[in-house]
mmCIF file of N, CA and C in Angstrom:
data_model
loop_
_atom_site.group_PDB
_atom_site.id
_atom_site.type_symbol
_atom_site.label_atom_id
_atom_site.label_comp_id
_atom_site.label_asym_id
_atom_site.label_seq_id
_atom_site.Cartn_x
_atom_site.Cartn_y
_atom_site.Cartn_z
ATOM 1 N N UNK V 555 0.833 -1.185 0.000
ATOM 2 C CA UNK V 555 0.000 0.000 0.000
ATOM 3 C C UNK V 555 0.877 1.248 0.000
ATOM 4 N N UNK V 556 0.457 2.162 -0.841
ATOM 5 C CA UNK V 556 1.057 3.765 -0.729
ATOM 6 C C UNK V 556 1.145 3.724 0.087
ATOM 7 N N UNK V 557 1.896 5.038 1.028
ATOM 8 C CA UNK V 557 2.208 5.802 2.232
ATOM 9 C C UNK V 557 1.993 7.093 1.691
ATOM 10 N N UNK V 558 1.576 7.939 2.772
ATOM 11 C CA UNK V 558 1.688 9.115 2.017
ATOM 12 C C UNK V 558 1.852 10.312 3.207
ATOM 13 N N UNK V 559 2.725 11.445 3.422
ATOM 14 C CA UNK V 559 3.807 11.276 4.508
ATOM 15 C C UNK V 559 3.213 13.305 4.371
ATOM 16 N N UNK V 560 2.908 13.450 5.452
ATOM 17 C CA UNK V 560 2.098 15.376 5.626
ATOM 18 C C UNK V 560 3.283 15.795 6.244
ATOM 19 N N UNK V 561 4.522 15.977 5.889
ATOM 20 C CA UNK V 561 5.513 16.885 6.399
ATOM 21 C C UNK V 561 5.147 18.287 7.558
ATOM 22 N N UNK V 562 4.055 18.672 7.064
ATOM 23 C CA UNK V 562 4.310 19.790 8.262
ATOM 24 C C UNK V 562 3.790 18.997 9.115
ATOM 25 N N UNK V 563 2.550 18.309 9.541
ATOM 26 C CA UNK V 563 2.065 17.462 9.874
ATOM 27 C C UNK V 563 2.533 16.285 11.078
ATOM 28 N N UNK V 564 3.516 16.084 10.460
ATOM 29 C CA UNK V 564 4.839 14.683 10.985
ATOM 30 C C UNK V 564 3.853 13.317 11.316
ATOM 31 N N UNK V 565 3.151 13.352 10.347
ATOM 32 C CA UNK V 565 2.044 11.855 10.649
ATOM 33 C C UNK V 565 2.281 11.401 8.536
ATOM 34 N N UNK V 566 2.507 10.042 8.827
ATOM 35 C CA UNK V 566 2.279 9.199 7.865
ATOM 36 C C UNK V 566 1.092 8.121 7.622
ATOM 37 N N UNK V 567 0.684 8.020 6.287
ATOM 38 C CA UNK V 567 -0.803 7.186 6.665
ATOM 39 C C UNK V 567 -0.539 6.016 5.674
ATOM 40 N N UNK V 568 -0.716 5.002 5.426
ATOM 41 C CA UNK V 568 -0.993 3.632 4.616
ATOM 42 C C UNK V 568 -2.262 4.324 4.074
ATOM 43 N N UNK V 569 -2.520 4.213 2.391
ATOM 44 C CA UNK V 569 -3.423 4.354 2.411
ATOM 45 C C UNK V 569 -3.769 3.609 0.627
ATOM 46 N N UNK V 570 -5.503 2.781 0.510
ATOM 47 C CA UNK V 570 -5.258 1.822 -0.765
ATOM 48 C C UNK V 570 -5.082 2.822 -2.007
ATOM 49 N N UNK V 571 -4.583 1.733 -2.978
ATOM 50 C CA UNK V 571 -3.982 2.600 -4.496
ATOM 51 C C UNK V 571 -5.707 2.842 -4.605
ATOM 52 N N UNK V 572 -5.129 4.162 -5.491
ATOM 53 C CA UNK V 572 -6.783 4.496 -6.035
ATOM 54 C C UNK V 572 -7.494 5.667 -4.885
ATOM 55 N N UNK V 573 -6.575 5.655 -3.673
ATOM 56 C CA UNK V 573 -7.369 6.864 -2.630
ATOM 57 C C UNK V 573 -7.492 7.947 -3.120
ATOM 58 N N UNK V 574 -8.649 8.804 -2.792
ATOM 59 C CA UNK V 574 -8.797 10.627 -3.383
ATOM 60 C C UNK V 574 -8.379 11.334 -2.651
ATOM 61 N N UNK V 575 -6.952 11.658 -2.628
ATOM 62 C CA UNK V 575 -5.799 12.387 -1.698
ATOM 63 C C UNK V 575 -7.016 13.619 -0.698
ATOM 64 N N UNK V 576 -7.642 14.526 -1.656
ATOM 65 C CA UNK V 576 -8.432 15.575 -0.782
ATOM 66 C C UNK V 576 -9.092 15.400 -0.061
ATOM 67 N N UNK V 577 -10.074 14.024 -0.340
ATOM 68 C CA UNK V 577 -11.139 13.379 0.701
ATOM 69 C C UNK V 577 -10.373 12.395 1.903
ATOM 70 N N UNK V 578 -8.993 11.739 1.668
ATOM 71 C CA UNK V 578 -8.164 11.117 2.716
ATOM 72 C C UNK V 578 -8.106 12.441 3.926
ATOM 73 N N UNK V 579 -7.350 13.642 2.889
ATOM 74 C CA UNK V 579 -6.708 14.129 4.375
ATOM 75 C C UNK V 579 -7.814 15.314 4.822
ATOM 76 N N UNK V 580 -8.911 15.165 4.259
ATOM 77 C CA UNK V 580 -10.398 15.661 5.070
ATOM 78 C C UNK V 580 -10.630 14.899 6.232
ATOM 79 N N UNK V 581 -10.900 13.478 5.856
ATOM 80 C CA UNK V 581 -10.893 12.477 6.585
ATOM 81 C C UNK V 581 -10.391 12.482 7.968
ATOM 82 N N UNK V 582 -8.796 13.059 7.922
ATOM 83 C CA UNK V 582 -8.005 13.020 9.036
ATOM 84 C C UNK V 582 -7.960 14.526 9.299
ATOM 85 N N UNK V 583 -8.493 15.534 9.108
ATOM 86 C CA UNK V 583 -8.466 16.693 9.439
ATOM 87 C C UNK V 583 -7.431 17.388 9.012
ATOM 88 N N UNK V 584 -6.576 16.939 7.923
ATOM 89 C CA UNK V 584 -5.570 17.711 7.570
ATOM 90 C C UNK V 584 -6.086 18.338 6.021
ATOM 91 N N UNK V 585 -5.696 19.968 5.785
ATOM 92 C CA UNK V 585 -6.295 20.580 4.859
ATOM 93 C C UNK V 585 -5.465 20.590 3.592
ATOM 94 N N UNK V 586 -5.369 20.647 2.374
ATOM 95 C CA UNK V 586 -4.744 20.920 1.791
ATOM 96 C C UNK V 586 -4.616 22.540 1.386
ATOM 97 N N UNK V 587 -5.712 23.323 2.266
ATOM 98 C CA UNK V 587 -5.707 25.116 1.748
ATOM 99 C C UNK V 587 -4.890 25.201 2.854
ATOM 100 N N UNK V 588 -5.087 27.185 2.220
ATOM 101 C CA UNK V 588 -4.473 28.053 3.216
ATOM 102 C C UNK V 588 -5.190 28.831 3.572
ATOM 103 N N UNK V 589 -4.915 29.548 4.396
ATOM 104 C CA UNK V 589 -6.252 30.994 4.793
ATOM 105 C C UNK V 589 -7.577 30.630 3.762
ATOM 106 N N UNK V 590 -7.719 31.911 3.422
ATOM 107 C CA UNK V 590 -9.066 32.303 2.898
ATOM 108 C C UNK V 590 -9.346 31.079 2.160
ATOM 109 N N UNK V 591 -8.378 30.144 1.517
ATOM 110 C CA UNK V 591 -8.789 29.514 0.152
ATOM 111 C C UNK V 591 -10.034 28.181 0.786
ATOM 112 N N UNK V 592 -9.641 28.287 2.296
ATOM 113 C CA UNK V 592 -10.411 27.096 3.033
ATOM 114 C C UNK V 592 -11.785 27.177 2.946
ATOM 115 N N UNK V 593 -12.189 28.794 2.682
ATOM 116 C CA UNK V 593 -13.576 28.758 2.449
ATOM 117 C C UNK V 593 -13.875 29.205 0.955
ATOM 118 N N UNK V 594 -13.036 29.816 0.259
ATOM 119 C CA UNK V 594 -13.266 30.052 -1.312
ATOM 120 C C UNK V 594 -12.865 29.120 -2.376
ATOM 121 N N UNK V 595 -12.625 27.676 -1.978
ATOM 122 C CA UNK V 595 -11.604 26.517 -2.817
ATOM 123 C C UNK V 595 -13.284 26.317 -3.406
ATOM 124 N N UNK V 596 -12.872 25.628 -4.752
ATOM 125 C CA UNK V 596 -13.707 25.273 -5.868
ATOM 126 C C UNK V 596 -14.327 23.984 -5.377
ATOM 127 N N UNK V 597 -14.334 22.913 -4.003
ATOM 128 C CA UNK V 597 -14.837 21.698 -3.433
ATOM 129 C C UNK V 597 -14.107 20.650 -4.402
ATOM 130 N N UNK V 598 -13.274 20.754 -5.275
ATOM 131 C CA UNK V 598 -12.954 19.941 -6.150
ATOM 132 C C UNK V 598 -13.448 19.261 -7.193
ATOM 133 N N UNK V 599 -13.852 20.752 -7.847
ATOM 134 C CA UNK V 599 -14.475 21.054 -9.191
ATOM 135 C C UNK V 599 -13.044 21.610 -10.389
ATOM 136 N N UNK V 600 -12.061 21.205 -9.988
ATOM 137 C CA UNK V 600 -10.738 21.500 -10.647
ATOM 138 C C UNK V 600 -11.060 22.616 -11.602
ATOM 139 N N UNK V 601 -10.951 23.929 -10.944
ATOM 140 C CA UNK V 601 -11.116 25.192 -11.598
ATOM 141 C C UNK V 601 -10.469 26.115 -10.304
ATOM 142 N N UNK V 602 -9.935 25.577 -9.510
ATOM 143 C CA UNK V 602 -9.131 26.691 -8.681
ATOM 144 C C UNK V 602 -7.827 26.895 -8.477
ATOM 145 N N UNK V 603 -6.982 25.507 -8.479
ATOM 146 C CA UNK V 603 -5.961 25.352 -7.468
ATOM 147 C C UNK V 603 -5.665 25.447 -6.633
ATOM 148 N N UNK V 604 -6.028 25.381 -5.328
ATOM 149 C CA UNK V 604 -6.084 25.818 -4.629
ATOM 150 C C UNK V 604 -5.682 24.482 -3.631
ATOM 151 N N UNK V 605 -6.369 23.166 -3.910
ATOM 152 C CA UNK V 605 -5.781 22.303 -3.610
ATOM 153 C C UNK V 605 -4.426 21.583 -3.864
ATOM 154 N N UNK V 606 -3.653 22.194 -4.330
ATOM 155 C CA UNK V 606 -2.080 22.145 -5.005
ATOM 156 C C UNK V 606 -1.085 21.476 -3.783
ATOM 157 N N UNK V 607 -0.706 20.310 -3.642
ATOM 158 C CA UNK V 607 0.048 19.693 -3.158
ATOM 159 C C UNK V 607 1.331 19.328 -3.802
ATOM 160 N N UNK V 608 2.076 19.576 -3.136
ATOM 161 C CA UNK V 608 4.078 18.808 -3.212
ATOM 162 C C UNK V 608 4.062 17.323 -3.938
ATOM 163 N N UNK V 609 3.907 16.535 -3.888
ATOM 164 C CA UNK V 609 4.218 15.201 -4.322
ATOM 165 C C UNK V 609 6.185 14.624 -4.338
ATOM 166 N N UNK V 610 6.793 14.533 -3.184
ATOM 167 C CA UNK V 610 8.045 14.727 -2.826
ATOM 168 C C UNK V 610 8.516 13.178 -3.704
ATOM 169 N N UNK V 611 7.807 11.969 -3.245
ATOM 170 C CA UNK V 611 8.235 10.704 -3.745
ATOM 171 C C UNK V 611 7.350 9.788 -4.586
ATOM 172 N N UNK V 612 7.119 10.370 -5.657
ATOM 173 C CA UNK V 612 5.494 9.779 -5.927
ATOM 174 C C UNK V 612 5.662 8.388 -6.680
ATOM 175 N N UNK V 613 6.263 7.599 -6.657
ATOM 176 C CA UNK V 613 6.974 6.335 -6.759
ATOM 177 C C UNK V 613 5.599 5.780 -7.196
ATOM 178 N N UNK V 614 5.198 5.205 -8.701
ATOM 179 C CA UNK V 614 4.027 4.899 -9.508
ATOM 180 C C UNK V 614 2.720 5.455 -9.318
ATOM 181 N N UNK V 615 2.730 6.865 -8.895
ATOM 182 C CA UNK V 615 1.769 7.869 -9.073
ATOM 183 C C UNK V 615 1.926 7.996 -10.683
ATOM 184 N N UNK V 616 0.508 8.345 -10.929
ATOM 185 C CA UNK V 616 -0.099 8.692 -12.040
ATOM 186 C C UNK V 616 0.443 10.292 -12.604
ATOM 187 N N UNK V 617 0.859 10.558 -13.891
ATOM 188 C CA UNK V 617 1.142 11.832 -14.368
ATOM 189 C C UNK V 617 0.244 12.781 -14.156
ATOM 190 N N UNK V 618 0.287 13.918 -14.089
ATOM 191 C CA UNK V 618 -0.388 15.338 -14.354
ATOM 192 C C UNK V 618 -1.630 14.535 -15.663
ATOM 193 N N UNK V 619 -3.075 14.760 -15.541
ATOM 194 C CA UNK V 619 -3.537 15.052 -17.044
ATOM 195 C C UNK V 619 -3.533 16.614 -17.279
ATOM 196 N N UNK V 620 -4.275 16.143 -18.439
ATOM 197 C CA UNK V 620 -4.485 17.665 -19.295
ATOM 198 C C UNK V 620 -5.243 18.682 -18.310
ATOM 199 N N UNK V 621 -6.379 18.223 -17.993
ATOM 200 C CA UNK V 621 -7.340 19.070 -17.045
ATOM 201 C C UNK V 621 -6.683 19.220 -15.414
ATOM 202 N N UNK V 622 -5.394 18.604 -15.283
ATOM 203 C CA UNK V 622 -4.812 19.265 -14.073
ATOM 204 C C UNK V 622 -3.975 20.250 -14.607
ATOM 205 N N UNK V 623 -2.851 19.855 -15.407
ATOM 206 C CA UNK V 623 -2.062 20.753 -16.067
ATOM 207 C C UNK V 623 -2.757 22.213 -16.411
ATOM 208 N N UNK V 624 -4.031 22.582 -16.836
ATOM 209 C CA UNK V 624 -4.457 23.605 -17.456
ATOM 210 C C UNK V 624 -5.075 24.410 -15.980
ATOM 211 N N UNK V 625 -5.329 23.582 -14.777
ATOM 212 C CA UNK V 625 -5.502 24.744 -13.959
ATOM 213 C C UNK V 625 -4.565 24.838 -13.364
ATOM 214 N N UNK V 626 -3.295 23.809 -13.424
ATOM 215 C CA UNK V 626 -2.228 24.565 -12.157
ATOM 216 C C UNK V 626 -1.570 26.098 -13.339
ATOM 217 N N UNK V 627 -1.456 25.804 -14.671
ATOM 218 C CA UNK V 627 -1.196 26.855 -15.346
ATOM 219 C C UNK V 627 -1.652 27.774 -15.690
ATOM 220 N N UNK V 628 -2.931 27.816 -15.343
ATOM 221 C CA UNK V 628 -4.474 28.627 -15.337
ATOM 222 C C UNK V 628 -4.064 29.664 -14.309
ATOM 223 N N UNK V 629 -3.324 29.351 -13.441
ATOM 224 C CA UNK V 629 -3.793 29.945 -11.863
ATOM 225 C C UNK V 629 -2.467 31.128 -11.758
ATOM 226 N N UNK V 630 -2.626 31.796 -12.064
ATOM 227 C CA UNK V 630 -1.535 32.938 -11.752
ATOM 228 C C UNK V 630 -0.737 32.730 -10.060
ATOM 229 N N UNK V 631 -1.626 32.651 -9.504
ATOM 230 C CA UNK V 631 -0.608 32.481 -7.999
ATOM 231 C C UNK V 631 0.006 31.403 -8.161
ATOM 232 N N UNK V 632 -0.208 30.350 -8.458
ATOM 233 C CA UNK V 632 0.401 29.002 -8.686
ATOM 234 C C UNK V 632 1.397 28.450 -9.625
ATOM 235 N N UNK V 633 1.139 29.580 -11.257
ATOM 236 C CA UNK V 633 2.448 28.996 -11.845
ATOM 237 C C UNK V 633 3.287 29.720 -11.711
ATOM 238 N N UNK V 634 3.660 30.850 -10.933
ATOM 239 C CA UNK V 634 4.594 31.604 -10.461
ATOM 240 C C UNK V 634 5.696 30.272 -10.010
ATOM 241 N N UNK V 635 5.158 29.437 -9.312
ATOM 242 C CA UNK V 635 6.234 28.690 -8.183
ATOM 243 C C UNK V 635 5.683 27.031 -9.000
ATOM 244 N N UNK V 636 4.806 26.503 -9.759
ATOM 245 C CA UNK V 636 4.412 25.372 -10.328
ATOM 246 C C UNK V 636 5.917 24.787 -10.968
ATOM 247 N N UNK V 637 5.794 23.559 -10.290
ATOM 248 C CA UNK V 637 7.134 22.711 -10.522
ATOM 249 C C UNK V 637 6.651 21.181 -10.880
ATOM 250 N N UNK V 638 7.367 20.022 -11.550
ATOM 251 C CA UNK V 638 6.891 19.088 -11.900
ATOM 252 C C UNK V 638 6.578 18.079 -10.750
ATOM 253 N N UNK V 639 6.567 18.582 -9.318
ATOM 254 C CA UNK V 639 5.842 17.891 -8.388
ATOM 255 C C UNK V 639 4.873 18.452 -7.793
ATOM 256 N N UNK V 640 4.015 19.501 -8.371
ATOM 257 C CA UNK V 640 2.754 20.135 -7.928
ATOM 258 C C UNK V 640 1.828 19.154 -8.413
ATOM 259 N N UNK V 641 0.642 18.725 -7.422
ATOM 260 C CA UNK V 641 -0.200 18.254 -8.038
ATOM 261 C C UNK V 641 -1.457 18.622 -7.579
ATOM 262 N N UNK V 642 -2.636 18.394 -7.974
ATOM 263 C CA UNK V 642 -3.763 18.847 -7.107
ATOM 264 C C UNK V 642 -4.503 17.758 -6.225
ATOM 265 N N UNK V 643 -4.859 17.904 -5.290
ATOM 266 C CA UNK V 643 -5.729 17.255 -4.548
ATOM 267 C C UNK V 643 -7.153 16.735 -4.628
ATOM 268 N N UNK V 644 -7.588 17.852 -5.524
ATOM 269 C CA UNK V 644 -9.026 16.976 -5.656
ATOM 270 C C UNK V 644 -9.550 16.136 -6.327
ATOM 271 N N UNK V 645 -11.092 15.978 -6.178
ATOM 272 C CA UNK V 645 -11.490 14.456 -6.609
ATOM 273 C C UNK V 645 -11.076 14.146 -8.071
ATOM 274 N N UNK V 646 -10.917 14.667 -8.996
ATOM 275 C CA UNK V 646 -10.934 14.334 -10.152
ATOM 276 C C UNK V 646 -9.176 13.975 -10.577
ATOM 277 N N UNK V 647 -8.191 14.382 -9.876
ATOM 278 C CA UNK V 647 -6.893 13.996 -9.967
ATOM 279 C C UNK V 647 -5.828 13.856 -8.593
ATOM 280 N N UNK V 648 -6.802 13.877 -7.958
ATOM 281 C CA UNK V 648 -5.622 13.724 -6.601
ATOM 282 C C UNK V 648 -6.160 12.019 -6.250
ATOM 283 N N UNK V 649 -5.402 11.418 -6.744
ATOM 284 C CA UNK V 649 -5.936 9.867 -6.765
ATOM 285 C C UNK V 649 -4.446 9.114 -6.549
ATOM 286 N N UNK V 650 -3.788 8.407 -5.356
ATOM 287 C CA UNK V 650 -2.876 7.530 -4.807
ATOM 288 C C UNK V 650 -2.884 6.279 -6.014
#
């Protein structure tokens, strides 16, 4: 089973292939926003970014698709700093 490891956090979780990263760390109370975005994030309707996670070791994680790629590049705050381990969290591509 994946692991999947919340650095600021310092908790690691087992969790099955195929998990929806945004709804896991809802689950456990850990957010993927920041300030304001906690109440203005798109619910994971992939039109915000806002759910934009690190991906440090993603060892047979699935690539970026097209419809992630176009909002992390969509998003002015985000491709300022967008690197090939940004990924998003929600339901439609944040998948273990």
């Amino acid at each position: 089973m994946p692991v999947v490891t919340f650095y600021n956090e310092h908790r690691s979780h087992e969790v099955e292939a195929g998990t929806n990263l945004r709804e896991f760390m809802q689950r456990i109370h850990i957010t993927p926003y920041q300030g304001l975005t906690e109440l203005t994030n798109c619910r994971g309707n992939n039109f915000c970014g806002t759910c934009a996670v690190e991906v440090v070791d993603g060892k047979g994680g699935s690539a970026r698709g097209q419809d992630e790629e176009a909002t992390l590049t969509g998003n002015l705050a985000i491709a300022k700093i967008m690197d090939k381990n940004l990924r998003l969290a929600h339901s439609r591509c944040g998948r273990l």
